[in-house]
PDB file of C-alpha atoms and ligand atoms in Angstrom:
ATOM      1  CA  UNK T 477       0.097   0.110   0.195  1.00 74.00           C
ATOM      2  CA  UNK T 478       1.385   3.348  -0.554  1.00 95.00           C
ATOM      3  CA  UNK T 479       0.186   6.965   0.654  1.00 97.00           C
ATOM      4  CA  UNK T 480      -2.496   8.452  -1.796  1.00 98.00           C
ATOM      5  CA  UNK T 481      -2.674  11.795   0.422  1.00 98.00           C
ATOM      6  CA  UNK T 482      -1.469  13.093   3.606  1.00 98.00           C
ATOM      7  CA  UNK T 483      -1.362  16.244   5.448  1.00 98.00           C
ATOM      8  CA  UNK T 484       1.001  16.663   8.411  1.00 98.00           C
ATOM      9  CA  UNK T 485       0.372  19.133  11.153  1.00 98.00           C
ATOM     10  CA  UNK T 486      -1.588  21.528   8.927  1.00 98.00           C
ATOM     11  CA  UNK T 487      -3.020  24.724   9.884  1.00 98.00           C
ATOM     12  CA  UNK T 488      -5.141  27.105   8.177  1.00 98.00           C
ATOM     13  CA  UNK T 489      -5.888  30.868   9.582  1.00 98.00           C
ATOM     14  CA  UNK T 490      -8.241  33.073   7.778  1.00 97.00           C
ATOM     15  CA  UNK T 491      -7.761  36.541   9.279  1.00 94.00           C
ATOM     16  CA  UNK T 492      -6.881  35.615  13.114  1.00 94.00           C
ATOM     17  CA  UNK T 493      -9.166  32.594  13.028  1.00 97.00           C
ATOM     18  CA  UNK T 494      -7.617  29.149  13.257  1.00 97.00           C
ATOM     19  CA  UNK T 495     -10.002  27.027  10.820  1.00 98.00           C
ATOM     20  CA  UNK T 496      -7.438  24.435  11.008  1.00 98.00           C
ATOM     21  CA  UNK T 497      -5.058  23.486  13.674  1.00 98.00           C
ATOM     22  CA  UNK T 498      -2.479  20.962  13.510  1.00 98.00           C
ATOM     23  CA  UNK T 499      -4.127  18.402  11.320  1.00 98.00           C
ATOM     24  CA  UNK T 500      -2.788  15.086  10.327  1.00 98.00           C
ATOM     25  CA  UNK T 501      -4.322  12.558   8.243  1.00 98.00           C
ATOM     26  CA  UNK T 502      -2.800   9.826   6.126  1.00 98.00           C
ATOM     27  CA  UNK T 503      -4.944   8.143   3.376  1.00 98.00           C
ATOM     28  CA  UNK T 504      -3.533   4.872   1.704  1.00 97.00           C
ATOM     29  CA  UNK T 505      -4.228   4.598  -1.951  1.00 97.00           C
ATOM     30  CA  UNK T 506      -7.580   2.844  -2.775  1.00 97.00           C
ATOM     31  CA  UNK T 507      -8.802   3.838   0.519  1.00 97.00           C
ATOM     32  CA  UNK T 508     -12.136   5.536   1.293  1.00 98.00           C
ATOM     33  CA  UNK T 509     -11.785   7.898   4.296  1.00 98.00           C
ATOM     34  CA  UNK T 510     -14.299   9.872   5.957  1.00 98.00           C
ATOM     35  CA  UNK T 511     -14.735  13.339   7.783  1.00 98.00           C
ATOM     36  CA  UNK T 512     -17.276  14.047  10.218  1.00 98.00           C
ATOM     37  CA  UNK T 513     -17.812  17.029  12.513  1.00 97.00           C
ATOM     38  CA  UNK T 514     -20.470  19.833  13.585  1.00 96.00           C
ATOM     39  CA  UNK T 515     -21.128  22.572  11.193  1.00 96.00           C
ATOM     40  CA  UNK T 516     -17.847  24.647  11.391  1.00 97.00           C
ATOM     41  CA  UNK T 517     -15.336  22.279  12.366  1.00 98.00           C
ATOM     42  CA  UNK T 518     -13.254  22.333   9.206  1.00 98.00           C
ATOM     43  CA  UNK T 519     -14.266  19.464   7.263  1.00 98.00           C
ATOM     44  CA  UNK T 520     -14.464  21.559   4.194  1.00 97.00           C
ATOM     45  CA  UNK T 521     -11.477  23.810   4.811  1.00 98.00           C
ATOM     46  CA  UNK T 522      -9.395  20.556   4.946  1.00 98.00           C
ATOM     47  CA  UNK T 523     -10.371  19.606   1.675  1.00 97.00           C
ATOM     48  CA  UNK T 524     -10.072  23.296   0.405  1.00 96.00           C
ATOM     49  CA  UNK T 525      -6.725  23.185   1.727  1.00 97.00           C
ATOM     50  CA  UNK T 526      -5.747  20.133  -0.460  1.00 97.00           C
ATOM     51  CA  UNK T 527      -7.320  21.993  -3.681  1.00 95.00           C
ATOM     52  CA  UNK T 528      -5.108  24.784  -2.887  1.00 95.00           C
ATOM     53  CA  UNK T 529      -7.900  27.241  -1.891  1.00 94.00           C
ATOM     54  CA  UNK T 530      -7.703  27.755   1.483  1.00 96.00           C
ATOM     55  CA  UNK T 531      -4.971  29.824   3.148  1.00 96.00           C
ATOM     56  CA  UNK T 532      -2.111  27.118   4.739  1.00 96.00           C
ATOM     57  CA  UNK T 533      -0.002  28.640   7.319  1.00 96.00           C
ATOM     58  CA  UNK T 534       1.479  25.337   8.747  1.00 97.00           C
ATOM     59  CA  UNK T 535       2.250  22.033   7.878  1.00 97.00           C
ATOM     60  CA  UNK T 536       2.467  19.795   4.891  1.00 97.00           C
ATOM     61  CA  UNK T 537       0.435  18.038   2.277  1.00 97.00           C
ATOM     62  CA  UNK T 538       1.645  15.320   0.324  1.00 97.00           C
ATOM     63  CA  UNK T 539      -0.005  13.695  -3.155  1.00 97.00           C
ATOM     64  CA  UNK T 540       1.541  10.273  -3.785  1.00 96.00           C
ATOM     65  CA  UNK T 541       4.428  11.330  -1.997  1.00 94.00           C
ATOM     66  CA  UNK T 542       4.692  14.362  -3.516  1.00 95.00           C
ATOM     67  CA  UNK T 543       5.071  17.783  -1.601  1.00 96.00           C
ATOM     68  CA  UNK T 544       2.651  20.542  -2.530  1.00 95.00           C
ATOM     69  CA  UNK T 545       4.223  24.100  -2.282  1.00 90.00           C
ATOM     70  CA  UNK T 546       2.061  27.117  -1.188  1.00 87.00           C
ATOM     71  CA  UNK T 547      -1.580  27.177  -2.685  1.00 89.00           C
ATOM     72  CA  UNK T 548      -0.141  26.853  -6.453  1.00 91.00           C
ATOM     73  CA  UNK T 549      -1.496  23.640  -7.846  1.00 94.00           C
ATOM     74  CA  UNK T 550      -0.342  22.240 -11.117  1.00 92.00           C
ATOM     75  CA  UNK T 551      -2.462  20.859 -13.962  1.00 90.00           C
ATOM     76  CA  UNK T 552      -1.044  17.596 -13.219  1.00 91.00           C
ATOM     77  CA  UNK T 553      -2.307  18.191  -9.633  1.00 95.00           C
ATOM     78  CA  UNK T 554      -5.694  18.360 -11.116  1.00 92.00           C
ATOM     79  CA  UNK T 555      -5.270  15.458 -13.135  1.00 93.00           C
ATOM     80  CA  UNK T 556      -4.839  13.221 -10.474  1.00 96.00           C
ATOM     81  CA  UNK T 557      -7.317  15.073  -7.901  1.00 97.00           C
ATOM     82  CA  UNK T 558     -10.713  16.283  -8.476  1.00 96.00           C
ATOM     83  CA  UNK T 559     -13.348  17.544  -6.290  1.00 94.00           C
ATOM     84  CA  UNK T 560     -17.012  17.091  -6.086  1.00 93.00           C
ATOM     85  CA  UNK T 561     -18.972  19.490  -4.283  1.00 88.00           C
ATOM     86  CA  UNK T 562     -22.443  18.914  -2.689  1.00 86.00           C
ATOM     87  CA  UNK T 563     -24.271  21.524  -5.327  1.00 79.00           C
ATOM     88  CA  UNK T 564     -23.654  20.838  -8.750  1.00 68.00           C
ATOM     89  CA  UNK T 565     -25.497  24.155  -9.548  1.00 68.00           C
ATOM     90  CA  UNK T 566     -22.480  25.932  -8.391  1.00 71.00           C
ATOM     91  CA  UNK T 567     -19.915  23.739 -10.325  1.00 74.00           C
ATOM     92  CA  UNK T 568     -21.858  23.545 -13.322  1.00 87.00           C
ATOM     93  CA  UNK T 569     -22.398  26.519 -15.240  1.00 88.00           C
ATOM     94  CA  UNK T 570     -25.774  27.066 -16.583  1.00 88.00           C
ATOM     95  CA  UNK T 571     -25.523  28.103 -20.079  1.00 91.00           C
ATOM     96  CA  UNK T 572     -23.353  25.147 -20.888  1.00 94.00           C
ATOM     97  CA  UNK T 573     -24.680  21.953 -22.563  1.00 96.00           C
ATOM     98  CA  UNK T 574     -23.476  18.833 -20.736  1.00 97.00           C
ATOM     99  CA  UNK T 575     -21.367  17.955 -23.923  1.00 96.00           C
ATOM    100  CA  UNK T 576     -19.671  21.609 -23.321  1.00 96.00           C
ATOM    101  CA  UNK T 577     -19.404  20.592 -19.520  1.00 96.00           C
ATOM    102  CA  UNK T 578     -17.854  17.392 -20.226  1.00 97.00           C
ATOM    103  CA  UNK T 579     -15.459  18.825 -23.122  1.00 97.00           C
ATOM    104  CA  UNK T 580     -13.898  21.890 -21.116  1.00 95.00           C
ATOM    105  CA  UNK T 581     -11.399  19.228 -18.506  1.00 95.00           C
ATOM    106  CA  UNK T 582     -10.535  17.682 -21.575  1.00 97.00           C
ATOM    107  CA  UNK T 583      -9.818  20.677 -23.588  1.00 96.00           C
ATOM    108  CA  UNK T 584      -7.807  22.230 -20.501  1.00 94.00           C
ATOM    109  CA  UNK T 585      -5.705  18.944 -20.350  1.00 95.00           C
ATOM    110  CA  UNK T 586      -5.035  18.413 -23.910  1.00 95.00           C
ATOM    111  CA  UNK T 587      -6.777  15.266 -23.692  1.00 95.00           C
ATOM    112  CA  UNK T 588      -7.955  13.865 -27.027  1.00 94.00           C
ATOM    113  CA  UNK T 589     -10.697  11.336 -28.338  1.00 94.00           C
ATOM    114  CA  UNK T 590     -13.580  13.765 -26.609  1.00 94.00           C
ATOM    115  CA  UNK T 591     -16.332  12.092 -28.239  1.00 94.00           C
ATOM    116  CA  UNK T 592     -15.802   8.565 -27.258  1.00 95.00           C
ATOM    117  CA  UNK T 593     -14.483   9.813 -23.537  1.00 96.00           C
ATOM    118  CA  UNK T 594     -17.761  12.001 -23.372  1.00 97.00           C
ATOM    119  CA  UNK T 595     -19.842   8.987 -24.504  1.00 96.00           C
ATOM    120  CA  UNK T 596     -18.224   6.874 -22.006  1.00 95.00           C
ATOM    121  CA  UNK T 597     -18.256   8.996 -19.154  1.00 96.00           C
ATOM    122  CA  UNK T 598     -22.167   9.579 -19.230  1.00 97.00           C
ATOM    123  CA  UNK T 599     -22.402   5.741 -19.614  1.00 96.00           C
ATOM    124  CA  UNK T 600     -20.490   5.187 -16.527  1.00 96.00           C
ATOM    125  CA  UNK T 601     -22.359   7.380 -14.423  1.00 97.00           C
ATOM    126  CA  UNK T 602     -25.747   5.857 -15.886  1.00 96.00           C
ATOM    127  CA  UNK T 603     -26.795   8.673 -18.442  1.00 96.00           C
ATOM    128  CA  UNK T 604     -26.940   7.972 -21.886  1.00 91.00           C
ATOM    129  CA  UNK T 605     -25.739   9.810 -24.543  1.00 90.00           C
ATOM    130  CA  UNK T 606     -29.259  11.514 -24.732  1.00 93.00           C
ATOM    131  CA  UNK T 607     -28.410  14.093 -21.964  1.00 96.00           C
ATOM    132  CA  UNK T 608     -25.454  15.191 -23.954  1.00 96.00           C
ATOM    133  CA  UNK T 609     -26.985  18.412 -25.290  1.00 95.00           C
ATOM    134  CA  UNK T 610     -29.140  18.984 -22.496  1.00 96.00           C
ATOM    135  CA  UNK T 611     -28.331  22.067 -19.819  1.00 95.00           C
ATOM    136  CA  UNK T 612     -27.986  21.354 -16.350  1.00 94.00           C
ATOM    137  CA  UNK T 613     -31.387  23.095 -15.296  1.00 93.00           C
ATOM    138  CA  UNK T 614     -33.138  20.661 -17.704  1.00 94.00           C
ATOM    139  CA  UNK T 615     -31.836  17.955 -15.110  1.00 94.00           C
ATOM    140  CA  UNK T 616     -33.041  16.600 -11.766  1.00 92.00           C
ATOM    141  CA  UNK T 617     -30.811  17.049  -8.710  1.00 91.00           C
ATOM    142  CA  UNK T 618     -29.539  13.306  -9.040  1.00 94.00           C
ATOM    143  CA  UNK T 619     -28.520  13.294 -12.754  1.00 95.00           C
ATOM    144  CA  UNK T 620     -26.866  17.069 -12.465  1.00 94.00           C
ATOM    145  CA  UNK T 621     -25.033  15.217  -9.631  1.00 94.00           C
ATOM    146  CA  UNK T 622     -24.320  12.618 -12.055  1.00 96.00           C
ATOM    147  CA  UNK T 623     -22.907  14.863 -14.616  1.00 96.00           C
ATOM    148  CA  UNK T 624     -20.390  16.716 -11.473  1.00 95.00           C
ATOM    149  CA  UNK T 625     -19.111  13.421 -11.108  1.00 96.00           C
ATOM    150  CA  UNK T 626     -18.647  12.324 -14.746  1.00 96.00           C
ATOM    151  CA  UNK T 627     -16.897  15.758 -15.215  1.00 96.00           C
ATOM    152  CA  UNK T 628     -14.583  14.574 -12.590  1.00 95.00           C
ATOM    153  CA  UNK T 629     -13.669  11.237 -13.411  1.00 96.00           C
ATOM    154  CA  UNK T 630     -13.115  12.123 -17.339  1.00 96.00           C
ATOM    155  CA  UNK T 631      -9.860  13.310 -16.556  1.00 96.00           C
ATOM    156  CA  UNK T 632      -8.777   9.925 -15.106  1.00 96.00           C
ATOM    157  CA  UNK T 633      -8.007  11.319 -11.529  1.00 97.00           C
ATOM    158  CA  UNK T 634      -6.735   8.846  -8.645  1.00 97.00           C
ATOM    159  CA  UNK T 635      -8.522  10.714  -5.663  1.00 98.00           C
ATOM    160  CA  UNK T 636     -11.451  12.266  -5.222  1.00 98.00           C
ATOM    161  CA  UNK T 637     -12.458  14.785  -2.683  1.00 98.00           C
ATOM    162  CA  UNK T 638     -16.420  14.655  -2.022  1.00 97.00           C
ATOM    163  CA  UNK T 639     -17.667  17.230   0.001  1.00 96.00           C
ATOM    164  CA  UNK T 640     -21.075  16.206   1.007  1.00 95.00           C
ATOM    165  CA  UNK T 641     -22.015  14.900  -2.668  1.00 93.00           C
ATOM    166  CA  UNK T 642     -25.329  13.992  -1.841  1.00 93.00           C
ATOM    167  CA  UNK T 643     -26.529  15.893   1.043  1.00 90.00           C
ATOM    168  CA  UNK T 644     -29.102  18.094  -1.203  1.00 88.00           C
ATOM    169  CA  UNK T 645     -30.311  14.993  -2.683  1.00 91.00           C
ATOM    170  CA  UNK T 646     -33.625  13.132  -1.482  1.00 91.00           C
ATOM    171  CA  UNK T 647     -32.786  10.070   0.508  1.00 89.00           C
ATOM    172  CA  UNK T 648     -33.692   7.379  -2.549  1.00 90.00           C
ATOM    173  CA  UNK T 649     -31.850   9.359  -5.188  1.00 94.00           C
ATOM    174  CA  UNK T 650     -28.733   9.780  -2.272  1.00 94.00           C
ATOM    175  CA  UNK T 651     -28.547   6.025  -2.077  1.00 94.00           C
ATOM    176  CA  UNK T 652     -28.634   5.787  -6.099  1.00 96.00           C
ATOM    177  CA  UNK T 653     -25.825   8.151  -6.526  1.00 96.00           C
ATOM    178  CA  UNK T 654     -23.687   6.464  -3.379  1.00 96.00           C
ATOM    179  CA  UNK T 655     -23.878   3.164  -4.996  1.00 96.00           C
ATOM    180  CA  UNK T 656     -22.589   4.755  -8.047  1.00 97.00           C
ATOM    181  CA  UNK T 657     -19.956   6.557  -6.273  1.00 97.00           C
ATOM    182  CA  UNK T 658     -18.725   3.150  -4.543  1.00 97.00           C
ATOM    183  CA  UNK T 659     -18.921   1.102  -7.937  1.00 97.00           C
ATOM    184  CA  UNK T 660     -16.958   3.715  -9.474  1.00 97.00           C
ATOM    185  CA  UNK T 661     -14.418   3.545  -6.840  1.00 97.00           C
ATOM    186  CA  UNK T 662     -14.061  -0.288  -6.738  1.00 96.00           C
ATOM    187  CA  UNK T 663     -13.804  -0.301 -10.743  1.00 96.00           C
ATOM    188  CA  UNK T 664     -11.344   2.406 -10.754  1.00 96.00           C
ATOM    189  CA  UNK T 665      -9.495   1.626  -7.665  1.00 97.00           C
ATOM    190  CA  UNK T 666      -9.858   5.351  -6.707  1.00 98.00           C
ATOM    191  CA  UNK T 667      -9.108   6.825  -3.165  1.00 98.00           C
ATOM    192  CA  UNK T 668     -11.628   8.711  -2.062  1.00 98.00           C
ATOM    193  CA  UNK T 669     -12.293  11.594   0.801  1.00 98.00           C
ATOM    194  CA  UNK T 670     -15.600  11.853   1.570  1.00 98.00           C
ATOM    195  CA  UNK T 671     -17.506  14.663   4.157  1.00 98.00           C
ATOM    196  CA  UNK T 672     -20.571  13.958   5.189  1.00 95.00           C
ATOM    197  CA  UNK T 673     -22.724  14.840   7.928  1.00 92.00           C
ATOM    198  CA  UNK T 674     -24.634  11.539   7.993  1.00 93.00           C
ATOM    199  CA  UNK T 675     -22.936   8.965   9.767  1.00 95.00           C
ATOM    200  CA  UNK T 676     -24.636   5.957   8.213  1.00 93.00           C
ATOM    201  CA  UNK T 677     -23.534   7.514   4.921  1.00 94.00           C
ATOM    202  CA  UNK T 678     -19.936   7.200   6.132  1.00 96.00           C
ATOM    203  CA  UNK T 679     -19.859   3.873   7.690  1.00 95.00           C
ATOM    204  CA  UNK T 680     -21.555   2.792   4.455  1.00 94.00           C
ATOM    205  CA  UNK T 681     -18.924   4.584   2.335  1.00 96.00           C
ATOM    206  CA  UNK T 682     -15.864   4.534   4.141  1.00 97.00           C
ATOM    207  CA  UNK T 683     -13.478   1.976   5.790  1.00 97.00           C
ATOM    208  CA  UNK T 684     -12.017   4.942   8.763  1.00 98.00           C
ATOM    209  CA  UNK T 685     -12.830   8.067   9.578  1.00 98.00           C
ATOM    210  CA  UNK T 686     -11.512  11.239  11.355  1.00 98.00           C
ATOM    211  CA  UNK T 687     -13.793  13.323  13.700  1.00 98.00           C
ATOM    212  CA  UNK T 688     -13.270  17.019  13.491  1.00 98.00           C
ATOM    213  CA  UNK T 689     -13.726  19.934  16.682  1.00 98.00           C
ATOM    214  CA  UNK T 690     -12.877  22.898  15.996  1.00 98.00           C
ATOM    215  CA  UNK T 691     -10.441  22.547  13.463  1.00 98.00           C
ATOM    216  CA  UNK T 692      -8.728  19.513  14.974  1.00 98.00           C
ATOM    217  CA  UNK T 693      -9.102  15.992  14.792  1.00 98.00           C
ATOM    218  CA  UNK T 694     -10.569  14.700  17.891  1.00 98.00           C
ATOM    219  CA  UNK T 695     -11.184  11.018  17.017  1.00 98.00           C
ATOM    220  CA  UNK T 696      -9.999   8.762  14.531  1.00 98.00           C
ATOM    221  CA  UNK T 697     -12.052   5.497  14.008  1.00 97.00           C
ATOM    222  CA  UNK T 698     -12.716   2.750  11.797  1.00 98.00           C
ATOM    223  CA  UNK T 699     -16.587   2.753  10.574  1.00 97.00           C
ATOM    224  CA  UNK T 700     -16.557  -0.779  12.302  1.00 96.00           C
ATOM    225  CA  UNK T 701     -15.831   1.229  15.630  1.00 96.00           C
ATOM    226  CA  UNK T 702     -18.199   3.823  14.709  1.00 95.00           C
ATOM    227  CA  UNK T 703     -21.127   1.509  13.805  1.00 93.00           C
ATOM    228  CA  UNK T 704     -20.741  -0.614  17.102  1.00 93.00           C
ATOM    229  CA  UNK T 705     -20.760   2.736  19.054  1.00 92.00           C
ATOM    230  CA  UNK T 706     -17.239   2.121  20.567  1.00 94.00           C
ATOM    231  CA  UNK T 707     -15.874   5.546  20.511  1.00 95.00           C
ATOM    232  CA  UNK T 708     -14.143   7.686  23.417  1.00 96.00           C
ATOM    233  CA  UNK T 709     -15.286  10.983  22.790  1.00 97.00           C
ATOM    234  CA  UNK T 710     -18.909  12.266  23.988  1.00 96.00           C
ATOM    235  CA  UNK T 711     -18.559  14.523  21.223  1.00 97.00           C
ATOM    236  CA  UNK T 712     -18.519  11.784  18.821  1.00 96.00           C
ATOM    237  CA  UNK T 713     -21.388  10.227  20.667  1.00 95.00           C
ATOM    238  CA  UNK T 714     -23.448  13.764  20.330  1.00 94.00           C
ATOM    239  CA  UNK T 715     -22.862  13.624  16.635  1.00 95.00           C
ATOM    240  CA  UNK T 716     -24.308   9.930  16.261  1.00 94.00           C
ATOM    241  CA  UNK T 717     -27.325  10.928  18.461  1.00 91.00           C
ATOM    242  CA  UNK T 718     -27.645  14.083  16.038  1.00 90.00           C
ATOM    243  CA  UNK T 719     -27.189  11.972  12.818  1.00 88.00           C
ATOM    244  CA  UNK T 720     -30.753  10.705  11.750  1.00 71.00           C
ATOM    245  CA  UNK T 721     -31.669   7.311  11.640  1.00 67.00           C
ATOM    246  CA  UNK T 722     -28.127   6.500  13.014  1.00 74.00           C
ATOM    247  CA  UNK T 723     -27.826   4.002  16.069  1.00 61.00           C
ATOM    248  CA  UNK T 724     -28.657   5.834  19.527  1.00 52.00           C
ATOM    249  CA  UNK T 725     -25.502   5.802  21.546  1.00 48.00           C
TER     250      UNK T 725
HETATM  251  N1  ATP S1174     -13.101  32.299   3.416  1.00 69.70           N
HETATM  252  C1  ATP S1174     -13.636  31.954   5.025  1.00 69.70           C
HETATM  253  N2  ATP S1174     -13.230  33.557   5.531  1.00 69.70           N
HETATM  254  C2  ATP S1174     -13.480  32.978   6.996  1.00 69.70           C
HETATM  255  N3  ATP S1174     -13.640  31.898   7.711  1.00 69.70           N
HETATM  256  C3  ATP S1174     -13.757  30.948   6.722  1.00 69.70           C
HETATM  257  C4  ATP S1174     -13.557  30.956   5.534  1.00 69.70           C
HETATM  258  N4  ATP S1174     -14.434  29.407   5.349  1.00 69.70           N
HETATM  259  C5  ATP S1174     -14.184  28.823   6.101  1.00 69.70           C
HETATM  260  N5  ATP S1174     -14.137  29.880   7.442  1.00 69.70           N
HETATM  261  C6  ATP S1174     -14.340  29.594   8.630  1.00 69.70           C
HETATM  262  O1  ATP S1174     -13.889  28.038   8.930  1.00 69.70           O
HETATM  263  C7  ATP S1174     -14.188  27.642  10.087  1.00 69.70           C
HETATM  264  C8  ATP S1174     -14.431  26.018   9.117  1.00 69.70           C
HETATM  265  O2  ATP S1174     -15.361  26.343   8.136  1.00 69.70           O
HETATM  266  P1  ATP S1174     -15.908  24.642   7.335  1.00 69.70           P
HETATM  267  O3  ATP S1174     -16.261  25.727   6.089  1.00 69.70           O
HETATM  268  O4  ATP S1174     -14.277  23.938   6.957  1.00 69.70           O
HETATM  269  O5  ATP S1174     -16.578  23.759   8.062  1.00 69.70           O
HETATM  270  P2  ATP S1174     -17.297  22.400   7.996  1.00 69.70           P
HETATM  271  O6  ATP S1174     -17.100  21.723   8.846  1.00 69.70           O
HETATM  272  O7  ATP S1174     -17.297  22.318   6.656  1.00 69.70           O
HETATM  273  O8  ATP S1174     -19.095  22.875   8.313  1.00 69.70           O
HETATM  274  P3  ATP S1174     -20.164  22.531   7.407  1.00 69.70           P
HETATM  275  O9  ATP S1174     -20.565  21.236   7.892  1.00 69.70           O
HETATM  276  O10 ATP S1174     -21.009  23.456   8.102  1.00 69.70           O
HETATM  277  O11 ATP S1174     -20.097  22.260   5.895  1.00 69.70           O
HETATM  278  C9  ATP S1174     -15.639  28.564  10.358  1.00 69.70           C
HETATM  279  O12 ATP S1174     -15.869  28.616  11.174  1.00 69.70           O
HETATM  280  C10 ATP S1174     -16.216  28.972   9.247  1.00 69.70           C
HETATM  281  O13 ATP S1174     -16.569  30.339   9.287  1.00 69.70           O
HETATM  282 MG1   MG S1175     -18.477  22.185   4.924  1.00 69.70          MG
END
């Protein structure tokens, strides 16, 4: 096993506010790693720091053993690391057809064979070619999120950073998209870092997780430990109680 992503003693400061404090995580290639914690605990900030979108004040980040410098990210970084957000409306340009939206990352990375790759990407996320010339507003929320996933996958990344990828969707659609993500992860041997406030989703999708509070990691668990309620922190126990449908602590 090799390490896909590691953060060491990572700190992020906005003005004088410490949004991340001394965070260390190490995620193996092919692993699915979860981040949980109350609102404002720093989950998105950690993903954003990896993507070069948050002001890192301390510590280091490595992708496949290569250290990232400052907040600059190379083209090759975005080929190996892609992000999927909660709200695909934010990331899908409303006036571009699905075809354009999928072509753009290929153009950016100088990847040819557009026709074939777009057809394959749509097929992989369970949308037929009939969706190619639609606009985002002509799709359901679940379909839009499938397009966002296709757009992330089309450059063949090895790591996906998923920030609440299904929390804007209805429960049944959420399950479909989660199953799709899991299928893709297995087929492509991808590494996932997934944020969710739903602990059921995390135990379903991830092998290990970190519990965050106030910008710090307060507990590390396996999903088996979480599901069995064998946690050390009262804070984690409270998250379990607050997470709908999850076992009572
Ligand atoms: N651009 C910013 N400028 C200033 N403060 C910020 C900025 N982005 C985030 N923060 C602060 O950093 C803290 C962590 O925010 P973050 O978005 O990482 O939380 P989160 O765990 O993802 O929460 P949620 O579950 O609500 O998405 C919060 O207190 C937030 O207000
Ligand atoms: Mg967040």
